[in-house]
Short mmCIF file of C-alpha atoms and ligand atoms in Angstrom, two decimals:
data_model
loop_
_atom_site.label_atom_id
_atom_site.label_comp_id
_atom_site.label_asym_id
_atom_site.label_seq_id
_atom_site.Cartn_x
_atom_site.Cartn_y
_atom_site.Cartn_z
CA MET A 1 -0.43 6.44 -29.10
CA SER A 2 2.05 9.34 -28.63
CA ARG A 3 -0.06 10.96 -26.52
CA LEU A 4 -0.19 7.84 -23.77
CA ARG A 5 3.79 8.13 -24.61
CA VAL A 6 4.17 11.35 -23.51
CA ILE A 7 1.75 10.89 -20.80
CA GLU A 8 3.45 8.50 -19.14
CA ALA A 9 7.35 10.00 -19.75
CA LEU A 10 5.76 13.10 -17.90
CA TYR A 11 3.75 10.58 -15.01
CA ARG A 12 7.50 8.99 -14.71
CA HIS A 13 9.25 11.86 -15.15
CA PRO A 14 7.93 15.03 -13.69
CA LEU A 15 9.45 18.76 -14.76
CA SER A 16 10.48 17.51 -17.53
CA SER A 17 11.48 19.33 -20.17
CA ARG A 18 10.77 18.98 -24.65
CA SER A 19 13.83 17.87 -25.28
CA ASP A 20 13.63 15.14 -22.37
CA LEU A 21 10.50 14.34 -23.71
CA ALA A 22 11.65 13.30 -27.61
CA ARG A 23 14.35 11.66 -25.88
CA ASN A 24 12.19 9.33 -23.12
CA THR A 25 9.26 8.99 -26.05
CA GLN A 26 11.66 8.48 -28.88
CA LEU A 27 8.74 10.92 -30.69
CA SER A 28 10.48 13.37 -33.12
CA ARG A 29 10.80 17.05 -31.10
CA ALA A 30 8.15 18.55 -33.61
CA THR A 31 5.79 15.88 -32.51
CA VAL A 32 6.46 16.46 -28.93
CA SER A 33 5.75 20.38 -29.02
CA THR A 34 2.69 19.98 -31.56
CA LEU A 35 1.40 17.07 -28.67
CA VAL A 36 2.42 19.11 -25.52
CA GLU A 37 0.36 22.22 -27.01
CA GLU A 38 -2.74 20.17 -27.15
CA LEU A 39 -1.87 18.92 -23.79
CA VAL A 40 -2.01 21.67 -22.24
CA ARG A 41 -5.15 23.07 -23.75
CA ALA A 42 -6.71 19.52 -22.92
CA GLY A 43 -5.46 20.99 -19.38
CA LEU A 44 -2.96 18.33 -18.54
CA ILE A 45 -0.35 19.35 -18.54
CA GLU A 46 1.90 22.68 -17.26
CA GLN A 47 4.58 24.08 -16.67
CA GLY A 48 6.61 23.54 -13.62
CA ALA A 49 7.86 25.11 -10.28
CA GLY A 50 11.96 26.32 -11.43
CA SER A 51 11.07 25.67 -14.19
CA GLY A 52 12.58 29.13 -17.69
CA PRO A 53 9.75 31.82 -18.29
CA GLY A 54 7.59 32.47 -21.70
CA GLY A 55 4.77 30.24 -19.73
CA ALA A 56 3.94 26.07 -20.93
CA GLY A 57 3.35 27.31 -24.28
CA ALA A 58 6.03 29.05 -25.27
CA GLU A 59 9.46 27.67 -25.79
CA ALA A 60 12.80 28.71 -23.59
CA GLY A 61 15.24 31.62 -25.60
CA VAL A 62 18.95 30.75 -25.56
CA GLY A 63 20.74 30.84 -22.39
CA ARG A 64 17.71 30.96 -20.70
CA PRO A 65 16.65 27.64 -18.42
CA PRO A 66 13.95 24.49 -20.67
CA VAL A 67 10.92 25.33 -19.76
CA LEU A 68 10.01 22.25 -17.89
CA LEU A 69 6.56 20.67 -18.24
CA SER A 70 4.27 18.63 -15.75
CA LEU A 71 1.19 16.88 -15.96
CA VAL A 72 -1.46 18.95 -13.86
CA SER A 73 -1.75 17.23 -10.71
CA GLY A 74 -5.31 18.48 -9.79
CA ALA A 75 -6.25 16.93 -13.72
CA ALA A 76 -7.30 13.73 -12.23
CA PHE A 77 -8.06 12.07 -8.94
CA ALA A 78 -7.38 8.60 -7.80
CA LEU A 79 -9.40 6.82 -4.54
CA GLY A 80 -7.84 4.36 -2.09
CA LEU A 81 -9.64 2.04 0.01
CA ASP A 82 -8.49 0.38 3.36
CA PHE A 83 -11.59 -1.93 4.94
CA GLY A 84 -9.08 -3.40 8.04
CA HIS A 85 -10.49 -5.50 10.71
CA GLU A 86 -11.59 -2.69 12.39
CA HIS A 87 -11.54 0.61 10.61
CA ILE A 88 -12.01 1.95 7.04
CA ARG A 89 -9.93 4.76 6.12
CA VAL A 90 -9.86 6.97 2.31
CA ALA A 91 -7.23 8.91 0.62
CA LEU A 92 -8.37 10.95 -2.35
CA CYS A 93 -5.13 11.36 -4.22
CA ASP A 94 -3.87 13.88 -6.64
CA LEU A 95 -2.20 12.73 -9.95
CA SER A 96 1.02 13.24 -8.24
CA GLY A 97 -0.38 11.31 -5.21
CA GLU A 98 -0.12 13.42 -2.59
CA PRO A 99 -3.43 13.08 -0.82
CA VAL A 100 -5.55 15.91 -0.73
CA ILE A 101 -7.59 13.86 2.13
CA ASP A 102 -7.32 10.92 4.33
CA ASP A 103 -9.98 9.85 6.31
CA TYR A 104 -10.72 7.35 8.90
CA SER A 105 -13.28 5.47 10.69
CA LEU A 106 -13.62 2.54 12.94
CA ALA A 107 -15.78 0.19 11.94
CA GLU A 108 -16.63 -3.58 12.54
CA VAL A 109 -15.77 -4.65 9.03
CA ASP A 110 -15.19 -8.33 10.01
CA TYR A 111 -19.03 -9.71 10.70
CA SER A 112 -20.23 -6.73 8.17
CA PRO A 113 -19.96 -5.87 4.78
CA SER A 114 -22.66 -4.51 3.62
CA GLU A 115 -22.36 -2.00 6.29
CA SER A 116 -18.48 -1.60 5.41
CA PHE A 117 -19.06 -0.72 1.93
CA ASP A 118 -22.00 1.44 2.69
CA LEU A 119 -19.85 3.23 5.33
CA ALA A 120 -16.99 3.75 2.80
CA GLN A 121 -19.16 5.04 0.30
CA HIS A 122 -20.22 7.73 2.52
CA LEU A 123 -16.55 8.97 3.58
CA VAL A 124 -16.35 8.86 -0.34
CA HIS A 125 -18.87 11.39 -0.90
CA GLU A 126 -17.63 13.64 2.20
CA ALA A 127 -13.90 13.41 0.76
CA LEU A 128 -15.14 14.58 -2.57
CA HIS A 129 -17.38 16.96 -0.54
CA SER A 130 -14.35 18.41 1.43
CA ALA A 131 -12.19 18.58 -1.46
CA GLY A 132 -14.01 20.09 -3.94
CA VAL A 133 -13.53 17.05 -6.08
CA ALA A 134 -15.78 16.58 -8.73
CA PRO A 135 -17.18 12.80 -9.45
CA ASP A 136 -16.29 12.64 -13.47
CA GLN A 137 -12.15 13.31 -12.43
CA LEU A 138 -12.10 9.76 -10.36
CA LEU A 139 -9.71 7.95 -12.47
CA GLY A 140 -11.38 4.62 -9.96
CA ALA A 141 -10.40 3.43 -6.39
CA GLY A 142 -8.20 1.13 -5.22
CA MET A 143 -9.45 -1.76 -2.35
CA GLY A 144 -7.36 -2.55 0.75
CA LEU A 145 -8.91 -5.76 2.47
CA ALA A 146 -7.42 -8.48 4.57
CA ALA A 147 -7.48 -11.58 3.08
CA PRO A 148 -6.08 -13.10 0.02
CA ILE A 149 -7.55 -12.31 -3.44
CA ASN A 150 -8.16 -14.60 -6.02
CA LYS A 151 -6.44 -13.42 -8.20
CA THR A 152 -8.49 -15.86 -11.30
CA SER A 153 -12.30 -15.18 -9.56
CA GLY A 154 -11.47 -11.95 -7.75
CA ASN A 155 -13.22 -13.24 -4.98
CA LEU A 156 -12.15 -13.32 -1.47
CA GLU A 157 -10.62 -16.52 0.04
CA ALA A 158 -13.00 -15.27 2.89
CA ASN A 159 -12.95 -18.44 4.62
CA GLY A 160 -11.78 -18.74 8.86
CA ILE A 161 -9.65 -15.47 7.73
CA LEU A 162 -12.95 -12.50 7.22
CA PRO A 163 -15.89 -13.96 8.83
CA GLY A 164 -19.32 -13.15 7.63
CA TRP A 165 -17.33 -12.12 3.48
CA HIS A 166 -17.82 -15.56 2.80
CA GLY A 167 -19.46 -15.14 -1.41
CA VAL A 168 -19.28 -11.24 -1.00
CA ARG A 169 -17.80 -9.86 -4.00
CA PRO A 170 -16.25 -6.08 -2.53
CA ALA A 171 -15.62 -4.79 -6.10
CA ALA A 172 -18.91 -5.45 -7.39
CA GLU A 173 -20.06 -3.89 -4.31
CA MET A 174 -17.78 -0.64 -4.39
CA GLU A 175 -18.17 -0.54 -8.02
CA ALA A 176 -22.01 -0.40 -7.56
CA ARG A 177 -22.16 2.15 -4.89
CA LEU A 178 -19.06 4.91 -6.41
CA GLY A 179 -20.24 3.76 -10.39
CA ILE A 180 -15.91 4.24 -11.19
CA PRO A 181 -13.78 1.07 -11.47
CA VAL A 182 -12.84 -0.35 -8.64
CA ALA A 183 -9.45 -2.91 -8.17
CA LEU A 184 -9.35 -5.11 -5.06
CA ASP A 185 -6.15 -6.27 -3.85
CA ASN A 186 -5.20 -7.74 -0.67
CA ASP A 187 -3.81 -5.25 2.41
CA ALA A 188 -0.15 -5.91 2.74
CA ASN A 189 0.22 -6.44 -0.98
CA LEU A 190 -1.51 -2.34 -1.47
CA GLY A 191 1.11 -1.80 1.65
CA ALA A 192 3.98 -2.83 -0.17
CA LEU A 193 2.66 -1.07 -3.11
CA GLY A 194 2.67 1.92 -0.80
CA GLU A 195 5.70 1.77 0.76
CA LYS A 196 7.56 1.23 -2.84
CA ALA A 197 5.58 5.11 -4.38
CA PHE A 198 5.83 7.23 -1.68
CA GLY A 199 7.51 5.88 1.40
CA ALA A 200 10.79 3.54 2.61
CA ALA A 201 10.90 1.57 -0.58
CA ARG A 202 11.16 4.13 -2.58
CA GLY A 203 13.55 3.19 -6.00
CA VAL A 204 14.08 -0.69 -4.54
CA ASP A 205 12.87 -3.19 -6.65
CA ASP A 206 13.10 -5.96 -4.18
CA LEU A 207 11.00 -6.10 -1.11
CA VAL A 208 8.97 -8.09 1.90
CA TYR A 209 6.91 -5.52 3.70
CA ILE A 210 5.46 -7.57 6.04
CA ARG A 211 2.52 -6.26 8.27
CA LEU A 212 2.30 -6.97 11.83
CA SER A 213 -1.69 -6.17 13.21
CA ALA A 214 -4.48 -7.92 13.73
CA GLY A 215 -3.40 -10.08 11.48
CA ILE A 216 0.09 -10.94 9.69
CA GLY A 217 0.41 -10.41 6.37
CA ALA A 218 3.37 -9.76 3.53
CA GLY A 219 3.33 -8.10 0.30
CA LEU A 220 6.36 -9.31 -2.02
CA ILE A 221 7.54 -7.19 -4.81
CA ILE A 222 10.55 -9.13 -7.08
CA ASP A 223 11.86 -7.83 -9.75
CA GLY A 224 10.03 -4.01 -10.11
CA ARG A 225 6.81 -5.73 -9.97
CA PRO A 226 3.67 -7.21 -7.08
CA TYR A 227 4.51 -10.60 -6.68
CA GLN A 228 0.47 -12.21 -6.11
CA GLY A 229 1.50 -16.16 -7.01
CA PHE A 230 -1.28 -18.39 -8.78
CA ALA A 231 -3.79 -18.50 -6.75
CA GLY A 232 -2.94 -14.73 -5.32
CA VAL A 233 -2.13 -15.62 -1.97
CA ALA A 234 1.32 -15.16 -1.62
CA GLY A 235 2.53 -13.64 1.34
CA GLU A 236 1.02 -15.52 3.66
CA VAL A 237 3.83 -15.74 6.02
CA GLY A 238 1.40 -15.04 8.90
CA HIS A 239 0.49 -18.40 8.28
CA VAL A 240 3.95 -20.14 8.21
CA LEU A 241 4.56 -22.23 11.40
CA SER A 242 5.94 -20.73 14.13
CA ASP A 243 5.30 -23.08 17.79
CA PRO A 244 4.50 -26.89 17.14
CA HIS A 245 3.15 -26.36 20.30
CA GLY A 246 1.14 -22.99 20.01
CA PRO A 247 -2.72 -23.06 19.82
CA ILE A 248 -4.57 -23.44 16.82
CA CYS A 249 -4.77 -20.60 14.31
CA ARG A 250 -8.16 -19.20 13.20
CA CYS A 251 -7.02 -20.25 9.38
CA GLY A 252 -7.04 -24.44 11.17
CA ASN A 253 -3.66 -24.59 11.54
CA ARG A 254 -1.78 -25.02 14.57
CA GLY A 255 0.95 -22.66 16.13
CA CYS A 256 1.28 -20.17 12.60
CA LEU A 257 3.50 -17.24 13.27
CA GLU A 258 0.31 -14.98 13.25
CA THR A 259 -0.79 -16.86 17.16
CA VAL A 260 2.60 -16.39 18.36
CA ALA A 261 3.53 -12.50 17.24
CA SER A 262 0.78 -10.70 16.22
CA PRO A 263 -0.16 -8.30 18.50
CA VAL A 264 -2.92 -9.39 19.68
CA ALA A 265 -1.05 -12.52 20.68
CA VAL A 266 1.61 -10.12 22.08
CA ALA A 267 -0.68 -8.00 24.58
CA ALA A 268 -2.59 -11.56 25.43
CA LEU A 269 0.69 -12.72 26.82
CA LEU A 270 0.45 -9.50 28.57
CA GLU A 271 -2.91 -9.88 30.26
CA ARG A 272 -2.01 -12.94 32.12
CA SER A 273 0.67 -11.60 34.10
CA LEU A 274 -1.24 -7.77 34.76
CA ARG A 275 -4.58 -9.74 35.72
CA ARG A 276 -6.46 -6.64 32.89
CA PRO A 277 -7.20 -7.12 29.59
CA VAL A 278 -3.89 -5.12 27.51
CA THR A 279 -5.26 -3.48 24.27
CA ILE A 280 -2.39 -2.27 21.11
CA PRO A 281 -2.68 1.10 22.11
CA ARG A 282 -2.06 -0.04 25.60
CA LEU A 283 0.43 -2.44 24.96
CA LEU A 284 2.30 0.08 22.69
CA GLU A 285 2.56 2.31 25.58
CA LEU A 286 3.86 -0.30 28.01
CA VAL A 287 6.89 -0.68 25.66
CA ALA A 288 7.04 3.02 25.26
CA GLU A 289 7.60 3.34 28.92
CA GLY A 290 10.43 0.67 29.46
CA ASP A 291 8.41 -2.08 30.69
CA ARG A 292 9.78 -4.95 31.01
CA GLY A 293 7.67 -7.27 30.79
CA ALA A 294 5.90 -5.68 27.41
CA GLN A 295 9.55 -5.07 25.63
CA ARG A 296 9.93 -8.74 26.59
CA ALA A 297 7.38 -10.01 24.77
CA VAL A 298 7.59 -7.44 21.91
CA ALA A 299 11.23 -8.94 21.57
CA GLU A 300 10.42 -12.46 21.45
CA ALA A 301 7.86 -11.45 19.13
CA GLY A 302 10.27 -9.80 16.13
CA GLU A 303 12.52 -12.86 17.35
CA ALA A 304 10.11 -15.76 16.29
CA VAL A 305 9.15 -12.42 12.92
CA GLY A 306 12.87 -12.32 11.74
CA ARG A 307 13.00 -16.43 12.25
CA SER A 308 10.03 -16.80 9.51
CA LEU A 309 11.03 -13.93 7.49
CA SER A 310 14.66 -15.66 7.48
CA ILE A 311 13.08 -18.56 5.08
CA VAL A 312 11.62 -16.02 3.08
CA VAL A 313 14.81 -14.02 2.87
CA ASN A 314 16.29 -17.61 2.09
CA ILE A 315 13.65 -18.35 -1.02
CA LEU A 316 13.84 -13.99 -2.16
CA ASN A 317 16.73 -12.82 -1.96
CA PRO A 318 15.39 -9.08 -1.03
CA GLU A 319 17.14 -5.84 -0.50
CA LEU A 320 14.74 -4.70 1.73
CA VAL A 321 12.52 -5.67 4.89
CA VAL A 322 9.66 -2.84 5.55
CA VAL A 323 7.85 -3.96 8.70
CA GLY A 324 4.38 -2.00 8.50
CA GLY A 325 1.70 -2.79 11.17
CA ASP A 326 0.59 -0.86 13.99
CA LEU A 327 3.15 -3.25 16.23
CA ALA A 328 5.58 -1.39 13.45
CA GLN A 329 5.20 1.20 16.46
CA ALA A 330 8.04 -0.32 18.86
CA GLY A 331 10.55 1.12 17.04
CA ASP A 332 13.67 -1.12 17.47
CA ILE A 333 12.64 -3.03 20.39
CA LEU A 334 10.91 -4.51 17.91
CA LEU A 335 13.19 -4.00 14.38
CA SER A 336 16.77 -4.68 15.95
CA PRO A 337 15.54 -9.03 16.96
CA ILE A 338 13.77 -9.00 13.81
CA ALA A 339 17.20 -8.00 11.86
CA ASP A 340 19.15 -10.50 14.22
CA ALA A 341 16.94 -12.88 14.09
CA ILE A 342 16.99 -12.81 10.14
CA GLU A 343 21.54 -12.34 9.97
CA ARG A 344 21.07 -15.16 12.09
CA HIS A 345 19.16 -17.69 10.33
CA SER A 346 19.43 -16.68 7.18
CA VAL A 347 22.10 -17.70 4.23
CA ALA A 348 25.09 -15.16 4.54
CA PRO A 349 24.94 -13.62 1.04
CA ALA A 350 21.49 -13.01 1.43
CA ALA A 351 21.65 -11.68 5.33
CA ALA A 352 24.78 -9.42 4.64
CA THR A 353 22.74 -7.61 1.64
CA VAL A 354 19.24 -7.27 2.98
CA ARG A 355 18.15 -4.02 5.36
CA VAL A 356 15.49 -4.15 8.08
CA THR A 357 13.27 -0.89 8.29
CA ALA A 358 10.33 0.59 9.82
CA GLY A 359 7.88 1.68 7.07
CA MET A 360 7.96 5.55 6.20
CA LEU A 361 3.76 5.64 5.17
CA GLY A 362 2.81 3.78 9.10
CA PRO A 363 -0.98 3.27 9.00
CA ARG A 364 -1.34 4.99 5.88
CA ALA A 365 0.37 2.76 3.72
CA GLU A 366 -2.47 0.52 3.06
CA VAL A 367 -4.96 3.61 2.16
CA LEU A 368 -1.55 5.02 -0.45
CA GLY A 369 -1.22 1.36 -2.28
CA ALA A 370 -4.82 1.15 -2.89
CA ALA A 371 -4.38 4.56 -4.68
CA ALA A 372 -0.79 3.99 -6.09
CA LEU A 373 -2.94 0.74 -7.90
CA ILE A 374 -5.02 3.28 -9.26
CA LEU A 375 -2.58 6.15 -10.25
CA ALA A 376 0.12 3.32 -12.03
CA LYS A 377 -2.91 3.17 -14.89
CA SER A 378 -4.18 6.69 -14.47
CA PRO A 379 -1.94 7.76 -18.38
CA ARG A 380 -4.19 4.85 -20.61
CA ALA A 381 -6.83 6.64 -18.35
CA LEU A 382 -5.74 9.60 -18.80
CA VAL A 383 -5.57 9.21 -22.81
CA ALA A 384 -9.10 7.26 -22.58
CA ARG A 385 -10.47 10.30 -21.60
CA LEU A 386 -9.33 12.45 -24.08
CA GLY A 387 -10.19 9.99 -26.79
CA ALA A 388 -13.90 10.49 -25.57
ZN1 ZN B 401 -2.97 -19.94 10.16
#
């Protein structure tokens, strides 16, 4: 238990002196010193940059700056896996959360789960090889999928959302291929975690992360903790009614936000006026070039997103709304109408205090959030290894 307290304290506060550690762990200074020596010998703790002379094992003298200690960032690693509709992304992060490898491959994920697992396994092996990391240095893998995950069964609610994945058990499949624990979560939930751990939402405890990609989903963090709802389906703002006369959605309802404001829906509007196929990258180019139709379509999508979010803002009163996914690259053309609609349709005290911002991690938010899921549990995993 004492080892866990020291490791947790250093995980939360890198560059701590022995006095900081005694204060943060409520352990005596003598106990802290003994544990620190043990953990330095085990290769888990080292003297951090900017600290006084004397080495991690020695105590600083009077008048010298204290020796500052940190976890050895390369002592263990966490994997992030992000299965999008059309790609698989793998990040290998050290204990400080720094991605040492971040690799990406296009894949037809929606219709071919088993090929997707094989490809992810291949990407992981390549990542370990290029980083020179041994498989036994891995603490586990976080895995994101674009579907709601049932919290109790760990199964996907794939019907209508991920064709071809019904009855598939993704965490078990990846565990069998990688030989490490795999934690599965919805991709938007992981985007929220990623932006909170490493990006635009650092230090924010009440936030909504909305992901505007092939699908639309939201990840919620309430009071510092991810909120998944009773069955794990919380945050499906993409399937909130936006236009009662809109098209039938893949979920079976009519006029969901996703049918109006996903990048695919926006691109389809332009295909009609431009009379040729418009990919999402092309849509973003048109916006950047100042094409009036493209800017208009994106702005109206932003307004629809903001209207739906105003309901979320009224109910949850978040401090921050982080906008991620492909469409976020449109910048203020998208963000201003979202912020305006929230301002106009939310109750005044909630509207006055919420900020709307673009994500900082771009397409890496989900994969880094997946790694963060494992890193959050790393102190316990490190202590368990010491005991072995
Ligand atoms: Zn829907």
